[in-house]
């Protein structure tokens, strides 16, 4: 992880939040000083509390508020939208 300055964190919305596996990953990896981008798939609940939960788990970490999210059934057809998002981010 030390060799990365930028981290893209992807997750599904589970129970209005994030799967515990994501929080375990964040506990095990020090992301301080890195730029973090979030992307999320979800049902009808949208991002819900997921961004707040991740922000609380990563105090002092720069999390972009330009977040990509999509409805779960739209995910397979989201390549163009994801490419536009990455272009917006400068990639
Ligand atoms: C245990 C579980 C809890 C979920 N809770 C929510 C929820 O609270 N709100 C929501 O919009 N979608 C919820 N979903 C739907 C998931 O977000 C959706 O299945 C997922 O984004 C699909 O991505 P995947 O194919 O990578 O799992 C839940 C799914 C599971 C399996």
mmCIF file with all atom_site columns, N, CA and C in Angstrom, residues 50-77:
data_model
loop_
_atom_site.group_PDB
_atom_site.id
_atom_site.type_symbol
_atom_site.label_atom_id
_atom_site.label_alt_id
_atom_site.label_comp_id
_atom_site.label_asym_id
_atom_site.label_entity_id
_atom_site.label_seq_id
_atom_site.pdbx_PDB_ins_code
_atom_site.Cartn_x
_atom_site.Cartn_y
_atom_site.Cartn_z
_atom_site.occupancy
_atom_site.B_iso_or_equiv
_atom_site.pdbx_formal_charge
_atom_site.auth_seq_id
_atom_site.auth_comp_id
_atom_site.auth_asym_id
_atom_site.auth_atom_id
_atom_site.pdbx_PDB_model_num
ATOM 1  N N  . UNK A 1 50 ? -23.106 5.352  3.776   1.00 0.00 ? 50 UNK A N  1
ATOM 2  C CA . UNK A 1 50 ? -21.798 4.737  3.494   1.00 0.00 ? 50 UNK A CA 1
ATOM 3  C C  . UNK A 1 50 ? -20.653 5.750  3.512   1.00 0.00 ? 50 UNK A C  1
ATOM 4  N N  . UNK A 1 51 ? -20.871 6.925  2.931   1.00 0.00 ? 51 UNK A N  1
ATOM 5  C CA . UNK A 1 51 ? -19.774 7.900  2.848   1.00 0.00 ? 51 UNK A CA 1
ATOM 6  C C  . UNK A 1 51 ? -19.421 8.419  4.246   1.00 0.00 ? 51 UNK A C  1
ATOM 7  N N  . UNK A 1 52 ? -20.445 8.662  5.058   1.00 0.00 ? 52 UNK A N  1
ATOM 8  C CA . UNK A 1 52 ? -20.192 9.103  6.443   1.00 0.00 ? 52 UNK A CA 1
ATOM 9  C C  . UNK A 1 52 ? -19.403 8.042  7.217   1.00 0.00 ? 52 UNK A C  1
ATOM 10 N N  . UNK A 1 53 ? -19.784 6.793  7.018   1.00 0.00 ? 53 UNK A N  1
ATOM 11 C CA . UNK A 1 53 ? -19.112 5.698  7.749   1.00 0.00 ? 53 UNK A CA 1
ATOM 12 C C  . UNK A 1 53 ? -17.645 5.606  7.335   1.00 0.00 ? 53 UNK A C  1
ATOM 13 N N  . UNK A 1 54 ? -17.396 5.713  6.030   1.00 0.00 ? 54 UNK A N  1
ATOM 14 C CA . UNK A 1 54 ? -16.001 5.629  5.551   1.00 0.00 ? 54 UNK A CA 1
ATOM 15 C C  . UNK A 1 54 ? -15.213 6.843  6.037   1.00 0.00 ? 54 UNK A C  1
ATOM 16 N N  . UNK A 1 55 ? -15.849 8.019  5.993   1.00 0.00 ? 55 UNK A N  1
ATOM 17 C CA . UNK A 1 55 ? -15.165 9.240  6.448   1.00 0.00 ? 55 UNK A CA 1
ATOM 18 C C  . UNK A 1 55 ? -14.790 9.119  7.928   1.00 0.00 ? 55 UNK A C  1
ATOM 19 N N  . UNK A 1 56 ? -15.707 8.575  8.725   1.00 0.00 ? 56 UNK A N  1
ATOM 20 C CA . UNK A 1 56 ? -15.414 8.383  10.161  1.00 0.00 ? 56 UNK A CA 1
ATOM 21 C C  . UNK A 1 56 ? -14.275 7.384  10.365  1.00 0.00 ? 56 UNK A C  1
ATOM 22 N N  . UNK A 1 57 ? -14.205 6.383  9.470   1.00 0.00 ? 57 UNK A N  1
ATOM 23 C CA . UNK A 1 57 ? -13.161 5.351  9.614   1.00 0.00 ? 57 UNK A CA 1
ATOM 24 C C  . UNK A 1 57 ? -11.795 5.845  9.143   1.00 0.00 ? 57 UNK A C  1
ATOM 25 N N  . UNK A 1 58 ? -11.788 6.968  8.420   1.00 0.00 ? 58 UNK A N  1
ATOM 26 C CA . UNK A 1 58 ? -10.535 7.467  7.844   1.00 0.00 ? 58 UNK A CA 1
ATOM 27 C C  . UNK A 1 58 ? -10.291 8.919  8.250   1.00 0.00 ? 58 UNK A C  1
ATOM 28 N N  . UNK A 1 59 ? -10.122 9.186  9.536   1.00 0.00 ? 59 UNK A N  1
ATOM 29 C CA . UNK A 1 59 ? -9.926  10.576 9.942   1.00 0.00 ? 59 UNK A CA 1
ATOM 30 C C  . UNK A 1 59 ? -8.656  11.140 9.311   1.00 0.00 ? 59 UNK A C  1
ATOM 31 N N  . UNK A 1 60 ? -8.773  12.369 8.794   1.00 0.00 ? 60 UNK A N  1
ATOM 32 C CA . UNK A 1 60 ? -7.600  13.031 8.224   1.00 0.00 ? 60 UNK A CA 1
ATOM 33 C C  . UNK A 1 60 ? -7.240  12.587 6.819   1.00 0.00 ? 60 UNK A C  1
ATOM 34 N N  . UNK A 1 61 ? -8.027  11.662 6.235   1.00 0.00 ? 61 UNK A N  1
ATOM 35 C CA . UNK A 1 61 ? -7.731  11.205 4.869   1.00 0.00 ? 61 UNK A CA 1
ATOM 36 C C  . UNK A 1 61 ? -8.563  12.026 3.875   1.00 0.00 ? 61 UNK A C  1
ATOM 37 N N  . UNK A 1 62 ? -7.926  12.388 2.760   1.00 0.00 ? 62 UNK A N  1
ATOM 38 C CA . UNK A 1 62 ? -8.605  13.188 1.730   1.00 0.00 ? 62 UNK A CA 1
ATOM 39 C C  . UNK A 1 62 ? -9.519  12.279 0.910   1.00 0.00 ? 62 UNK A C  1
ATOM 40 N N  . UNK A 1 63 ? -10.845 12.445 1.105   1.00 0.00 ? 63 UNK A N  1
ATOM 41 C CA . UNK A 1 63 ? -11.815 11.651 0.335   1.00 0.00 ? 63 UNK A CA 1
ATOM 42 C C  . UNK A 1 63 ? -12.537 12.601 -0.617  1.00 0.00 ? 63 UNK A C  1
ATOM 43 N N  . UNK A 1 64 ? -12.421 12.330 -1.904  1.00 0.00 ? 64 UNK A N  1
ATOM 44 C CA . UNK A 1 64 ? -13.066 13.205 -2.887  1.00 0.00 ? 64 UNK A CA 1
ATOM 45 C C  . UNK A 1 64 ? -14.583 13.134 -2.735  1.00 0.00 ? 64 UNK A C  1
ATOM 46 N N  . UNK A 1 65 ? -15.247 14.284 -2.897  1.00 0.00 ? 65 UNK A N  1
ATOM 47 C CA . UNK A 1 65 ? -16.713 14.229 -2.871  1.00 0.00 ? 65 UNK A CA 1
ATOM 48 C C  . UNK A 1 65 ? -17.289 13.941 -4.259  1.00 0.00 ? 65 UNK A C  1
ATOM 49 N N  . UNK A 1 66 ? -16.411 13.736 -5.237  1.00 0.00 ? 66 UNK A N  1
ATOM 50 C CA . UNK A 1 66 ? -16.872 13.282 -6.554  1.00 0.00 ? 66 UNK A CA 1
ATOM 51 C C  . UNK A 1 66 ? -16.884 11.750 -6.530  1.00 0.00 ? 66 UNK A C  1
ATOM 52 N N  . UNK A 1 67 ? -18.057 11.215 -6.184  1.00 0.00 ? 67 UNK A N  1
ATOM 53 C CA . UNK A 1 67 ? -18.211 9.768  -5.960  1.00 0.00 ? 67 UNK A CA 1
ATOM 54 C C  . UNK A 1 67 ? -19.015 9.164  -7.101  1.00 0.00 ? 67 UNK A C  1
ATOM 55 N N  . UNK A 1 68 ? -18.555 8.023  -7.606  1.00 0.00 ? 68 UNK A N  1
ATOM 56 C CA . UNK A 1 68 ? -19.353 7.333  -8.620  1.00 0.00 ? 68 UNK A CA 1
ATOM 57 C C  . UNK A 1 68 ? -20.265 6.325  -7.939  1.00 0.00 ? 68 UNK A C  1
ATOM 58 N N  . UNK A 1 69 ? -21.550 6.402  -8.259  1.00 0.00 ? 69 UNK A N  1
ATOM 59 C CA . UNK A 1 69 ? -22.446 5.365  -7.750  1.00 0.00 ? 69 UNK A CA 1
ATOM 60 C C  . UNK A 1 69 ? -23.437 4.976  -8.820  1.00 0.00 ? 69 UNK A C  1
ATOM 61 N N  . UNK A 1 70 ? -23.891 3.745  -8.762  1.00 0.00 ? 70 UNK A N  1
ATOM 62 C CA . UNK A 1 70 ? -24.901 3.300  -9.725  1.00 0.00 ? 70 UNK A CA 1
ATOM 63 C C  . UNK A 1 70 ? -25.818 2.263  -9.094  1.00 0.00 ? 70 UNK A C  1
ATOM 64 N N  . UNK A 1 71 ? -27.004 2.202  -9.665  1.00 0.00 ? 71 UNK A N  1
ATOM 65 C CA . UNK A 1 71 ? -27.976 1.188  -9.266  1.00 0.00 ? 71 UNK A CA 1
ATOM 66 C C  . UNK A 1 71 ? -27.436 -0.183 -9.689  1.00 0.00 ? 71 UNK A C  1
ATOM 67 N N  . UNK A 1 72 ? -27.617 -1.167 -8.826  1.00 0.00 ? 72 UNK A N  1
ATOM 68 C CA . UNK A 1 72 ? -26.975 -2.467 -9.066  1.00 0.00 ? 72 UNK A CA 1
ATOM 69 C C  . UNK A 1 72 ? -27.249 -3.027 -10.459 1.00 0.00 ? 72 UNK A C  1
ATOM 70 N N  . UNK A 1 73 ? -28.478 -2.885 -10.952 1.00 0.00 ? 73 UNK A N  1
ATOM 71 C CA . UNK A 1 73 ? -28.799 -3.480 -12.254 1.00 0.00 ? 73 UNK A CA 1
ATOM 72 C C  . UNK A 1 73 ? -28.195 -2.697 -13.414 1.00 0.00 ? 73 UNK A C  1
ATOM 73 N N  . UNK A 1 74 ? -27.765 -1.452 -13.140 1.00 0.00 ? 74 UNK A N  1
ATOM 74 C CA . UNK A 1 74 ? -27.145 -0.644 -14.194 1.00 0.00 ? 74 UNK A CA 1
ATOM 75 C C  . UNK A 1 74 ? -25.636 -0.862 -14.272 1.00 0.00 ? 74 UNK A C  1
ATOM 76 N N  . UNK A 1 75 ? -25.081 -1.544 -13.266 1.00 0.00 ? 75 UNK A N  1
ATOM 77 C CA . UNK A 1 75 ? -23.618 -1.691 -13.200 1.00 0.00 ? 75 UNK A CA 1
ATOM 78 C C  . UNK A 1 75 ? -23.013 -2.286 -14.477 1.00 0.00 ? 75 UNK A C  1
ATOM 79 N N  . UNK A 1 76 ? -23.600 -3.362 -15.039 1.00 0.00 ? 76 UNK A N  1
ATOM 80 C CA . UNK A 1 76 ? -22.959 -3.949 -16.219 1.00 0.00 ? 76 UNK A CA 1
ATOM 81 C C  . UNK A 1 76 ? -22.904 -2.994 -17.414 1.00 0.00 ? 76 UNK A C  1
ATOM 82 N N  . UNK A 1 77 ? -23.789 -1.982 -17.448 1.00 0.00 ? 77 UNK A N  1
ATOM 83 C CA . UNK A 1 77 ? -23.822 -1.046 -18.583 1.00 0.00 ? 77 UNK A CA 1
ATOM 84 C C  . UNK A 1 77 ? -23.221 0.305  -18.212 1.00 0.00 ? 77 UNK A C  1
#
